[in-house]
PDB file of C-alpha atoms in Angstrom:
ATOM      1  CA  UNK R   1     -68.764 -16.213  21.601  1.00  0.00           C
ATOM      2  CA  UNK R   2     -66.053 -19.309  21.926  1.00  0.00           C
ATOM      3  CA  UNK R   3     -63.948 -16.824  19.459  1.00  0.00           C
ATOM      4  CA  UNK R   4     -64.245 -14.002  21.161  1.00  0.00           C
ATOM      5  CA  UNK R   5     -63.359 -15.597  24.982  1.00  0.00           C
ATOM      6  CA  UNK R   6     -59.933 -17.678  22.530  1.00  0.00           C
ATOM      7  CA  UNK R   7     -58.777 -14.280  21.193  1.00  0.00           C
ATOM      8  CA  UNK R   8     -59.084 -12.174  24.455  1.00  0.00           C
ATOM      9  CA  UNK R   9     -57.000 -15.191  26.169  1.00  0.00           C
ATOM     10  CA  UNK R  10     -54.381 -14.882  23.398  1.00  0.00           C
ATOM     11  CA  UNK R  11     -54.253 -10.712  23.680  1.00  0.00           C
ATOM     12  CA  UNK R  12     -54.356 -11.436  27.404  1.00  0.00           C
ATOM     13  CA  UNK R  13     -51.134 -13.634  26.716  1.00  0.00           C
ATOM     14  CA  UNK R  14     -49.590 -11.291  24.366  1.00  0.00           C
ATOM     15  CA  UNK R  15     -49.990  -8.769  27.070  1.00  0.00           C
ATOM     16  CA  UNK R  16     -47.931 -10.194  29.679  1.00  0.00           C
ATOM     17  CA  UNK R  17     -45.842 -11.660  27.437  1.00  0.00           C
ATOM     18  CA  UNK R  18     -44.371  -7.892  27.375  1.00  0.00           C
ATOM     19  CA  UNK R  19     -44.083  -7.768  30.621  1.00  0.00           C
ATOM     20  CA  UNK R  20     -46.923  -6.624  31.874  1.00  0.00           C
ATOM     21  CA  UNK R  21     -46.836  -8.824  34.773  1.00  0.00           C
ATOM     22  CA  UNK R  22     -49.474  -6.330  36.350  1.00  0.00           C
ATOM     23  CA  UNK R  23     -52.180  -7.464  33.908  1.00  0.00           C
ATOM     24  CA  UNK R  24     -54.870  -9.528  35.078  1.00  0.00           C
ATOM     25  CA  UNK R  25     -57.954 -11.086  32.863  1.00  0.00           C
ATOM     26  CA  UNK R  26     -61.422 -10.137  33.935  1.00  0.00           C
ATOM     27  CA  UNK R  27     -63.296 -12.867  35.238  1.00  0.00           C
ATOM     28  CA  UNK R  28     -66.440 -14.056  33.371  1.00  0.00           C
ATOM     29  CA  UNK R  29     -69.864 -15.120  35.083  1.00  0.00           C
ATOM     30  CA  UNK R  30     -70.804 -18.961  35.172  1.00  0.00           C
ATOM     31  CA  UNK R  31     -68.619 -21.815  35.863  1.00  0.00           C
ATOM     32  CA  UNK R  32     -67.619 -23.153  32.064  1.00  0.00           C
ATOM     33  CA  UNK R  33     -63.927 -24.149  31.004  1.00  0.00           C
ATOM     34  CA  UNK R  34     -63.332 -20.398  29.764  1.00  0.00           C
ATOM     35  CA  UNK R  35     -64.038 -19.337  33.386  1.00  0.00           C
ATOM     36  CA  UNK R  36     -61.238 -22.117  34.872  1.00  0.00           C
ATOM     37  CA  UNK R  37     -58.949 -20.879  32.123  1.00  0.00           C
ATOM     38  CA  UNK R  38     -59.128 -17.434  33.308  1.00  0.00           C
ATOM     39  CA  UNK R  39     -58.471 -18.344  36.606  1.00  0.00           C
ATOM     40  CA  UNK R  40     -55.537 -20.280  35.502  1.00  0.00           C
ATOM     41  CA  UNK R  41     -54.440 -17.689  33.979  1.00  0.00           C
ATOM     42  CA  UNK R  42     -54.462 -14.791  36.411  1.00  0.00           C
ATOM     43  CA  UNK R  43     -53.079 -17.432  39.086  1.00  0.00           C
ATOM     44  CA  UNK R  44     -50.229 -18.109  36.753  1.00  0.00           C
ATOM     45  CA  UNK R  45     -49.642 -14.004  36.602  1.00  0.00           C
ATOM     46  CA  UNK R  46     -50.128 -14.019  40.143  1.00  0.00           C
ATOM     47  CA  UNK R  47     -47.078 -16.426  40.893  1.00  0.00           C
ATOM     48  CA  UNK R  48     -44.798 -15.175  37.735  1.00  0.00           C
ATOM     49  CA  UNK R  49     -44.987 -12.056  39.460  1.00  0.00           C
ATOM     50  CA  UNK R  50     -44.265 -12.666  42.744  1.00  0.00           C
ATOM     51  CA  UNK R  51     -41.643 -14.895  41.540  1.00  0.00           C
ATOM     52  CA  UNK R  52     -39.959 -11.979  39.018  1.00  0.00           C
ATOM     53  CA  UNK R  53     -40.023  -9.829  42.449  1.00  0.00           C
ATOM     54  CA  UNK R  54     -38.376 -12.191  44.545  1.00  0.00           C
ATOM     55  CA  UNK R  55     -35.818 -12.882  41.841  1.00  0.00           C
ATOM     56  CA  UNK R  56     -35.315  -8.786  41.984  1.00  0.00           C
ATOM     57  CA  UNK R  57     -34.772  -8.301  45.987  1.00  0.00           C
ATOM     58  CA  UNK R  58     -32.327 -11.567  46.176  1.00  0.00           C
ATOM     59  CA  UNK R  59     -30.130  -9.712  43.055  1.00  0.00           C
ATOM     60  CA  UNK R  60     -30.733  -6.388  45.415  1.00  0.00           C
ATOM     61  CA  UNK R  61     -29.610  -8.121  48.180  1.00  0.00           C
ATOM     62  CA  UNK R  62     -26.739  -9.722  46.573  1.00  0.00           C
ATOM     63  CA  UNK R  63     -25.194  -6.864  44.896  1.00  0.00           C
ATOM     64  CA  UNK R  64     -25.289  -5.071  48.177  1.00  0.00           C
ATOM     65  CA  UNK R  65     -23.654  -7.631  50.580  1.00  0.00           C
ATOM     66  CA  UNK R  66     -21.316  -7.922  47.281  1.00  0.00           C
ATOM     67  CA  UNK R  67     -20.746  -4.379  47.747  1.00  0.00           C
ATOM     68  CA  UNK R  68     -20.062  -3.994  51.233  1.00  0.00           C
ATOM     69  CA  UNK R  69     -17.674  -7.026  51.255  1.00  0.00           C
ATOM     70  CA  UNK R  70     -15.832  -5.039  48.436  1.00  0.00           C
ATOM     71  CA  UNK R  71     -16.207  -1.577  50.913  1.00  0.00           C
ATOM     72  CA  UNK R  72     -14.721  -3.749  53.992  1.00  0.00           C
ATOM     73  CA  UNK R  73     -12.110  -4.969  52.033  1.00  0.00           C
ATOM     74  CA  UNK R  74     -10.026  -1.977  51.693  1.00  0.00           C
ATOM     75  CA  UNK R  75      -6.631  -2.472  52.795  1.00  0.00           C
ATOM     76  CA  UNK R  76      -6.841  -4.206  55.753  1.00  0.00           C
ATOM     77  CA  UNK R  77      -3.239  -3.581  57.076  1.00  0.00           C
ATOM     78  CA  UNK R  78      -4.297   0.215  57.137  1.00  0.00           C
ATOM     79  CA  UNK R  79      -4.905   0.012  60.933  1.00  0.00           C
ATOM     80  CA  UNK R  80      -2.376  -1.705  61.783  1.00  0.00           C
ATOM     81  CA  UNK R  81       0.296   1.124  59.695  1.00  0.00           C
ATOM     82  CA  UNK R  82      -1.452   3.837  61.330  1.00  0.00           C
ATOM     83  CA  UNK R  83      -1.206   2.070  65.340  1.00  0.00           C
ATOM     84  CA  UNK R  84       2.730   1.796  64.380  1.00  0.00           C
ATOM     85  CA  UNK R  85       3.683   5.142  63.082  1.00  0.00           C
ATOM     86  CA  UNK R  86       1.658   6.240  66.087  1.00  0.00           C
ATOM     87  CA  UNK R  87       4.126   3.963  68.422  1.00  0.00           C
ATOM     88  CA  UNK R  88       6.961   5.359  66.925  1.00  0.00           C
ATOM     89  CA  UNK R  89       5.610   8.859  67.510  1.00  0.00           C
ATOM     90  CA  UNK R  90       5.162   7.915  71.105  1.00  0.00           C
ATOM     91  CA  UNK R  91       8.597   6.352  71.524  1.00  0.00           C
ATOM     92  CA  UNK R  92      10.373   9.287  69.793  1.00  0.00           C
ATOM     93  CA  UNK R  93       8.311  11.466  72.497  1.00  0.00           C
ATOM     94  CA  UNK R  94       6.246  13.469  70.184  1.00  0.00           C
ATOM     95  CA  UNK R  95       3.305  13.510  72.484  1.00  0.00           C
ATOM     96  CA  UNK R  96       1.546  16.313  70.420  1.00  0.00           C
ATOM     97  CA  UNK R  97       2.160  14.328  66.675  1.00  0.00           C
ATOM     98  CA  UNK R  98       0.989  10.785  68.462  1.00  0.00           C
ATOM     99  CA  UNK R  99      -2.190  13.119  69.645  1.00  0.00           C
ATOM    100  CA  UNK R 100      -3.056  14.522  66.464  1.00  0.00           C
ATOM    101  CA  UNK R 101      -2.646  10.877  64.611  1.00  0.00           C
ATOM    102  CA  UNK R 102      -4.788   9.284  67.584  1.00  0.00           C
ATOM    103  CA  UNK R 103      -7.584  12.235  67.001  1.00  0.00           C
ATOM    104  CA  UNK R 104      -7.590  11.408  62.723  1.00  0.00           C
ATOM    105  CA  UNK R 105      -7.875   8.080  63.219  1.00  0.00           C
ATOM    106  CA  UNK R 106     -10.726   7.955  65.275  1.00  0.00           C
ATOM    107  CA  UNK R 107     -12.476  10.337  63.503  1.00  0.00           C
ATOM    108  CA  UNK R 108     -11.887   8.471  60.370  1.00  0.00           C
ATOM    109  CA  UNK R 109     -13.190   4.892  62.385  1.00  0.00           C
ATOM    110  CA  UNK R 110     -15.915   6.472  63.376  1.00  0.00           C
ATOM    111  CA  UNK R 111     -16.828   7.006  60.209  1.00  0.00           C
ATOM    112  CA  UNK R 112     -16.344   3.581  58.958  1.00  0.00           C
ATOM    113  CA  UNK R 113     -18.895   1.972  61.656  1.00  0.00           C
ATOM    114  CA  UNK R 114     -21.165   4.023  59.801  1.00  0.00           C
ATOM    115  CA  UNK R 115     -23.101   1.035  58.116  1.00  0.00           C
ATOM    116  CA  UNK R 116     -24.173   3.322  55.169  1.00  0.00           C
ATOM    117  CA  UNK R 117     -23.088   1.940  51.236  1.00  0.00           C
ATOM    118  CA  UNK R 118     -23.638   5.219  50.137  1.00  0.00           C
ATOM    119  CA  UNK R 119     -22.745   9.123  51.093  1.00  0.00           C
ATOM    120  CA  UNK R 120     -22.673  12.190  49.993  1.00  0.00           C
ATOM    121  CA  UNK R 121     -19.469  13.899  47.733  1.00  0.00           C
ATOM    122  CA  UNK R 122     -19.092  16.519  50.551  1.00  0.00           C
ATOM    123  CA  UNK R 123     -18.677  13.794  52.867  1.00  0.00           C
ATOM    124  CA  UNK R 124     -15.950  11.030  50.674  1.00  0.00           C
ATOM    125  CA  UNK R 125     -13.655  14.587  50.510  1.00  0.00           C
ATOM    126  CA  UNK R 126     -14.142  15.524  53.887  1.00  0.00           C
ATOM    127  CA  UNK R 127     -12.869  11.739  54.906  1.00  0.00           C
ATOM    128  CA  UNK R 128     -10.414  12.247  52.396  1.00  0.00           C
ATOM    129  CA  UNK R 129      -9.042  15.523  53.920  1.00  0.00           C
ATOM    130  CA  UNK R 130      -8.611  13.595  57.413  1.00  0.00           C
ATOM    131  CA  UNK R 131      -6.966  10.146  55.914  1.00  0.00           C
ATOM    132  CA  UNK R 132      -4.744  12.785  53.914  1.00  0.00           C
ATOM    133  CA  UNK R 133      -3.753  14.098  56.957  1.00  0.00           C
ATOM    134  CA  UNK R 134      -2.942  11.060  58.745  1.00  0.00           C
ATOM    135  CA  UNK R 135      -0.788  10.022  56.289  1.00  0.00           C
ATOM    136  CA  UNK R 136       1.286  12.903  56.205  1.00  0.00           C
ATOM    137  CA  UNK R 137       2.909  12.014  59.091  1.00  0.00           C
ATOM    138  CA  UNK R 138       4.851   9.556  56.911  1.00  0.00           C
ATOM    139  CA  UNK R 139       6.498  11.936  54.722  1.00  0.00           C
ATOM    140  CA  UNK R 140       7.602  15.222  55.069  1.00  0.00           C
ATOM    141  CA  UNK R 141       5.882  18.459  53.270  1.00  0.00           C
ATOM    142  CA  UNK R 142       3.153  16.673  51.429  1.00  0.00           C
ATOM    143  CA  UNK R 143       0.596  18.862  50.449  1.00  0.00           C
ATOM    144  CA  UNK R 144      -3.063  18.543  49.225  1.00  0.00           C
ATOM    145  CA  UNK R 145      -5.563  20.550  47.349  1.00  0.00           C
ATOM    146  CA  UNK R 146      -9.317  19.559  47.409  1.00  0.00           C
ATOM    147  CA  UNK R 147     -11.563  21.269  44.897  1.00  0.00           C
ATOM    148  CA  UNK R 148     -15.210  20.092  44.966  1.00  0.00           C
ATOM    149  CA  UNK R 149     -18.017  21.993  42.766  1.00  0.00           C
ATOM    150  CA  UNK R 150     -20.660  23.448  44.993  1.00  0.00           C
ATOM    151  CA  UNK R 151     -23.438  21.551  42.830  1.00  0.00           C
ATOM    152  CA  UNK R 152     -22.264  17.871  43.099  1.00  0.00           C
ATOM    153  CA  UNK R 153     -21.451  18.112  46.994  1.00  0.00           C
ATOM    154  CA  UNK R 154     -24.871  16.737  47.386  1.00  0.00           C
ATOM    155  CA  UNK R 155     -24.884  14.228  45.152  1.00  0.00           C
ATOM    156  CA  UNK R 156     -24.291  10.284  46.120  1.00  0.00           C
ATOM    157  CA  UNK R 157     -20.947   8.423  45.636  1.00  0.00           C
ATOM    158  CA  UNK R 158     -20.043   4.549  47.297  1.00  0.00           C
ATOM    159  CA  UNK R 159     -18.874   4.892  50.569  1.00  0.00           C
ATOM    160  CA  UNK R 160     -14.826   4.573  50.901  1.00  0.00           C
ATOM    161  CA  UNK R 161     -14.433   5.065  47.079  1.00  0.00           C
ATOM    162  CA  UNK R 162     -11.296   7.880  46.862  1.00  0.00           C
ATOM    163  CA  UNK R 163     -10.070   6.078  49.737  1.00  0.00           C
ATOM    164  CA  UNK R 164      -7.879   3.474  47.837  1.00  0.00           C
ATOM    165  CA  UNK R 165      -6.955   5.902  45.542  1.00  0.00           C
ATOM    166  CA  UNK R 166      -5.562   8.449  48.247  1.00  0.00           C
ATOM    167  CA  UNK R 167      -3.172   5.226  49.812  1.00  0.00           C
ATOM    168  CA  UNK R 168      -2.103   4.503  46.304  1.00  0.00           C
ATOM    169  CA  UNK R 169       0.067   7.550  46.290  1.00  0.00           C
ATOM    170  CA  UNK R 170       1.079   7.246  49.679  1.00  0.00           C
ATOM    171  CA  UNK R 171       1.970   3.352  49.473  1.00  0.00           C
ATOM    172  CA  UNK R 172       2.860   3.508  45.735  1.00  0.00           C
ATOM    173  CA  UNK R 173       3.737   7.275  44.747  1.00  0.00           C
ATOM    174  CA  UNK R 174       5.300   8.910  47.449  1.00  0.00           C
ATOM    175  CA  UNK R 175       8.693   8.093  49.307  1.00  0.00           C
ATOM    176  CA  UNK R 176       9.896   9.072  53.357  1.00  0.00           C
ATOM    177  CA  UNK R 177      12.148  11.585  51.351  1.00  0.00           C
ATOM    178  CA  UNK R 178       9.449  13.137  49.284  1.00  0.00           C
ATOM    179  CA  UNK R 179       9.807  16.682  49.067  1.00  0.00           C
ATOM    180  CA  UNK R 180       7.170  18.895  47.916  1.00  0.00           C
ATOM    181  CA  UNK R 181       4.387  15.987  48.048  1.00  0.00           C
ATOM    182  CA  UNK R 182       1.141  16.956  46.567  1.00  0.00           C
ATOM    183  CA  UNK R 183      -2.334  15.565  45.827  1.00  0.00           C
ATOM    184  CA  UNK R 184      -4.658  16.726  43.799  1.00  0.00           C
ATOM    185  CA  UNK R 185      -8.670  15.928  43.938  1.00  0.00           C
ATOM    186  CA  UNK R 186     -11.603  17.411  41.415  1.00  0.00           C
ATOM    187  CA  UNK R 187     -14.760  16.901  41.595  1.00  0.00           C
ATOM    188  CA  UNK R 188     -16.890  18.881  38.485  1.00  0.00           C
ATOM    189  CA  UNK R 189     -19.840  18.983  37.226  1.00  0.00           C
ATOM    190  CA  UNK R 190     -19.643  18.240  33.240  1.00  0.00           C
ATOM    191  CA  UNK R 191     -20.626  21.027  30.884  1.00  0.00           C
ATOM    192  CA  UNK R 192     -24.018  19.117  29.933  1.00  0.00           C
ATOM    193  CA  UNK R 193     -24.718  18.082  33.744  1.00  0.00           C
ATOM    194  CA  UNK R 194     -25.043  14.548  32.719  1.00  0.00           C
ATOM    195  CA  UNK R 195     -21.867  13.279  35.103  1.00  0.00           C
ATOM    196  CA  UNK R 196     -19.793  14.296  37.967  1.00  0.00           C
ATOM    197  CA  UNK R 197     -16.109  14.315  36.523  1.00  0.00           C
ATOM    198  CA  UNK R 198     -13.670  12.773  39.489  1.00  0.00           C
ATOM    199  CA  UNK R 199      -9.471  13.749  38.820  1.00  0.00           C
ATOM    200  CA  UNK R 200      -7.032  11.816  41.521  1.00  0.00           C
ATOM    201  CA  UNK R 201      -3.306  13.114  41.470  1.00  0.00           C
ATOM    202  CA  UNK R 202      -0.250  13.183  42.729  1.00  0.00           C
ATOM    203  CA  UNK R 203       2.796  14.288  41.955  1.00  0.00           C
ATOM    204  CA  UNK R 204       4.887  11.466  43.250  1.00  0.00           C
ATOM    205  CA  UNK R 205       6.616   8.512  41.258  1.00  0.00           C
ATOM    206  CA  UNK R 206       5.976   8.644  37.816  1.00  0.00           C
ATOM    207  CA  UNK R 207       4.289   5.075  36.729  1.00  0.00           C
ATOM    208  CA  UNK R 208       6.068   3.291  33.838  1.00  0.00           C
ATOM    209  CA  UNK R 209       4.414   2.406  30.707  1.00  0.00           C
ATOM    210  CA  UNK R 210       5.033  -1.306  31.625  1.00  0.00           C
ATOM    211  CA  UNK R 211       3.406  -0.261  35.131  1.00  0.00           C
ATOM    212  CA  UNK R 212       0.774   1.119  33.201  1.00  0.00           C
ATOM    213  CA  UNK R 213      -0.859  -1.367  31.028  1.00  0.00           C
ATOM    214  CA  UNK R 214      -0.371  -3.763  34.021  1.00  0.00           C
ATOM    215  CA  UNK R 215      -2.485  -1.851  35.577  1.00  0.00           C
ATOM    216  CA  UNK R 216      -5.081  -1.345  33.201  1.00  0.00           C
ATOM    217  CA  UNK R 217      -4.963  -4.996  32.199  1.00  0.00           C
ATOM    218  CA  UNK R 218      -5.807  -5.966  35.977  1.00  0.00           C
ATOM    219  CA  UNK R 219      -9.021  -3.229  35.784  1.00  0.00           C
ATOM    220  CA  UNK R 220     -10.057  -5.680  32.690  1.00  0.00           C
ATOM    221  CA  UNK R 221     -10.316  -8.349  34.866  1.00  0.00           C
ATOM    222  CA  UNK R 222     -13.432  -9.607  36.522  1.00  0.00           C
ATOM    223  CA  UNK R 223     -11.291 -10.789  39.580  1.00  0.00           C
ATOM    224  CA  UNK R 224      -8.456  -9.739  41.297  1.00  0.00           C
ATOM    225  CA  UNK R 225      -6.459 -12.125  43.352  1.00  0.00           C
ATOM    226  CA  UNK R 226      -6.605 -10.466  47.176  1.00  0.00           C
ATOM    227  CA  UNK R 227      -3.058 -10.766  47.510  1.00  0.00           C
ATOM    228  CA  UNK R 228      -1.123  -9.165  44.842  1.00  0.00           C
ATOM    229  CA  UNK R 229       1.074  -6.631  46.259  1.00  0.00           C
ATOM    230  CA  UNK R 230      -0.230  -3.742  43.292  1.00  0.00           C
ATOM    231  CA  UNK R 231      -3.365  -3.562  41.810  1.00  0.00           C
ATOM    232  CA  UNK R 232      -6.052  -4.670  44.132  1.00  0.00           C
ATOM    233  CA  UNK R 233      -7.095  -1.437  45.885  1.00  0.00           C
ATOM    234  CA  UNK R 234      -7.614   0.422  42.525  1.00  0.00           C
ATOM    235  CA  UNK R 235      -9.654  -2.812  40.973  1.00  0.00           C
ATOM    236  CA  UNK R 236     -11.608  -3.165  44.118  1.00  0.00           C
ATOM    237  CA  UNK R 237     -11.980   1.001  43.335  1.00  0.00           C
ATOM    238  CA  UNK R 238     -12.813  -0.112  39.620  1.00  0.00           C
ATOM    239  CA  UNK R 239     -15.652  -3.072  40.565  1.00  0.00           C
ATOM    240  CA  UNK R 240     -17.738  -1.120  42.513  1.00  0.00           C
ATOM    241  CA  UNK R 241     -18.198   1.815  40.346  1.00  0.00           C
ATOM    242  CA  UNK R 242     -19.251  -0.896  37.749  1.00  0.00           C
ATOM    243  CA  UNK R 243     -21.398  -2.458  40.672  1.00  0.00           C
ATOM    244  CA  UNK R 244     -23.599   0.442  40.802  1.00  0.00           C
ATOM    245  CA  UNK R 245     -23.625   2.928  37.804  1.00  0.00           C
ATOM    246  CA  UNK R 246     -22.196   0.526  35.193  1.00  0.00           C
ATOM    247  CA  UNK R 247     -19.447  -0.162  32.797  1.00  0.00           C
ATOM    248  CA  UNK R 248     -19.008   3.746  31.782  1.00  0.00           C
ATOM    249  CA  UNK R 249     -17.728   4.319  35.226  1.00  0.00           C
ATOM    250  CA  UNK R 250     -14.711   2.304  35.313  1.00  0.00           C
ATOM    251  CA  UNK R 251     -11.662   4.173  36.189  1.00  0.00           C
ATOM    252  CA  UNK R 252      -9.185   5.935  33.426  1.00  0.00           C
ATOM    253  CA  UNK R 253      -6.004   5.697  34.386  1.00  0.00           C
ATOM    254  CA  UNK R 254      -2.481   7.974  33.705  1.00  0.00           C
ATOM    255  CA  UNK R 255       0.706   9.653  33.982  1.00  0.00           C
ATOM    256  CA  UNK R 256       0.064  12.932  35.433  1.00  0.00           C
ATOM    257  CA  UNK R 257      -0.886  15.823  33.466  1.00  0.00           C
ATOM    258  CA  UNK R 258       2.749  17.255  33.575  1.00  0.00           C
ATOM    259  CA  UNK R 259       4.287  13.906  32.546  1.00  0.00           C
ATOM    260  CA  UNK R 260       5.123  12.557  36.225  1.00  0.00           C
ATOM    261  CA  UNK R 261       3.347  11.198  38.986  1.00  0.00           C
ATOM    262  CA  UNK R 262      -0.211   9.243  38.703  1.00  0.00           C
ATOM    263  CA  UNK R 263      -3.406  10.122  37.632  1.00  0.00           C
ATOM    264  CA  UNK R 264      -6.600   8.416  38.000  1.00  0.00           C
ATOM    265  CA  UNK R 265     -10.006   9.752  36.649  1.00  0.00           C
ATOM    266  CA  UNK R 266     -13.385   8.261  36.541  1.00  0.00           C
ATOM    267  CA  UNK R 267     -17.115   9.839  36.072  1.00  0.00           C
ATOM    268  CA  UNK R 268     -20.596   9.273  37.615  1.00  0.00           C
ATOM    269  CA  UNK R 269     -23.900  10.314  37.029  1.00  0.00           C
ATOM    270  CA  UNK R 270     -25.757  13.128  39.667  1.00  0.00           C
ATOM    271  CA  UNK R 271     -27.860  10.755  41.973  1.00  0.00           C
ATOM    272  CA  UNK R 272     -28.629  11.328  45.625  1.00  0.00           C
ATOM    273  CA  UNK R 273     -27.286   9.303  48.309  1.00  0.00           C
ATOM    274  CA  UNK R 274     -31.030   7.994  49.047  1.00  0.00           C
ATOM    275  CA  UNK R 275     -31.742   7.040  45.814  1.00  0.00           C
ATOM    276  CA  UNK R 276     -28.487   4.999  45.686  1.00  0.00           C
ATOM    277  CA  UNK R 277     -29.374   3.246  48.367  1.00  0.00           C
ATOM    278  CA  UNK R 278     -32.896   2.507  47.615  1.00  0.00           C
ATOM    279  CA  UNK R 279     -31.734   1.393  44.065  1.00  0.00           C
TER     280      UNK R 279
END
């Protein structure tokens, strides 16, 4: 009988020693040291478990405030460039321009007090489309063409995520005298439906090879440095696609496919904006 109780204690063991942490001895009847062992045990379980959960919600936790500090970081100076090309419209007495900027702007801060991590694809383009807008006003004749699958508009992406790459043309790719200014954004399904292909272009300065690898090397670091003039907005871009679907979603980046300008690809798996959020 003593054999019996020491080998169901050791399968017991072996049990939640793969993780099992659900598993729970049954309790004999009478009082003897087998009985206290049990009890030991299953307490034990009882507090290894709790403790494994608590251990779970604080990473939760932390990879979510460490993800909206990344979302609230995004070029902070945005605000203030928008307010003074709206001045300037105002001064120049373009009443209608100043209007239209005033109307973007608040539609796209309205947006932003939206606490939300996560939102759907339809959504990101549709913000996309209005920042696009806005910064038109900056150069003359840009252009933009948004083409978004009808099957991934649905589907869940980090909140402000083609933002940074939108101002990187603008800020880095495109000049006051740009003629002809375009931007490109795809969003496809791939052919197995395993990921949701993203394709950021423009057709504005073409990036150097130099440029390039700088670049890339900065994505290969864990931490950018908050004020260097290049790079930050695309490895802030970079970190929290890692953040939430992992190392195979770090951005790809390019010269455009016609040898100019800047291109900047990246995929994700098909999850719903809920389940994002509850993950």
């Amino acid at each position: 009988t003593s054999g019996r109780k020491v080998r169901n204690i050791l399968t017991s063991m072996e049990i939640v020693g793969q993780n099992n942490l659900s598993y729970r001895m049954a309790i004999p009847k009478g009082n003897d040291e087998f009985a206290n062992i049990t009890h030991s045990f299953n307490h034990m379980c009882d507090e290894l478990q709790k403790n494994v959960e608590n251990v779970y919600l604080f990473e939760i936790s932390q990879r979510k405030s460490e993800l909206y500090a990344m979302q609230t970081s995004i070029n902070p100076h945005f605000l203030y460039n928008a307010l003074e090309q709206i001045r300037v419209q105002i001064l120049n007495e373009n009443k209608k321009k100043a209007s239209r900027m005033l109307l973007l702007l608040s539609k796209m801060y309205r947006f932003q007090t939206r606490r939300n991590l996560f939102i759907s694809i339809a959504e990101e383009c549709a913000q996309m489309e209005n920042l696009i807008n806005l910064y038109s006003f900056r150069i003359s004749e840009c252009e933009y063409e948004i083409h978004v699958d009808n099957a991934v508009k649905k589907y869940g992406i980090p909140k402000n995520i083609l933002q940074p790459l939108v101002e990187n043309s603008f800020v880095h790719g495109f000049t006051p005298e740009q003629e002809n200014g375009l931007i490109t954004i795809i969003v496809t399904l791939s052919e197995n439906a395993d990921d949701i292909c993203f394709t950021v272009e423009d057709n504005g300065r073409s990036v150097t090879p130099e440029e390039l690898e700088s670049l890339r090397e900065k994505l290969r670091q864990p931490v950018m440095n908050r004020d260097e003039e290049n790079g930050f907005a695309l490895s802030n871009v970079n970190n929290r696609l890692k953040l939430v679907f992992g190392e195979s979603a770090r951005l790809q980046l390019s010269v455009g496919q016609d040898g100019t300008g800047f291109l900047v690809t990246f995929s994700i798996p098909p999850v719903l904006p809920e389940e994002l959020a509850a993950s």
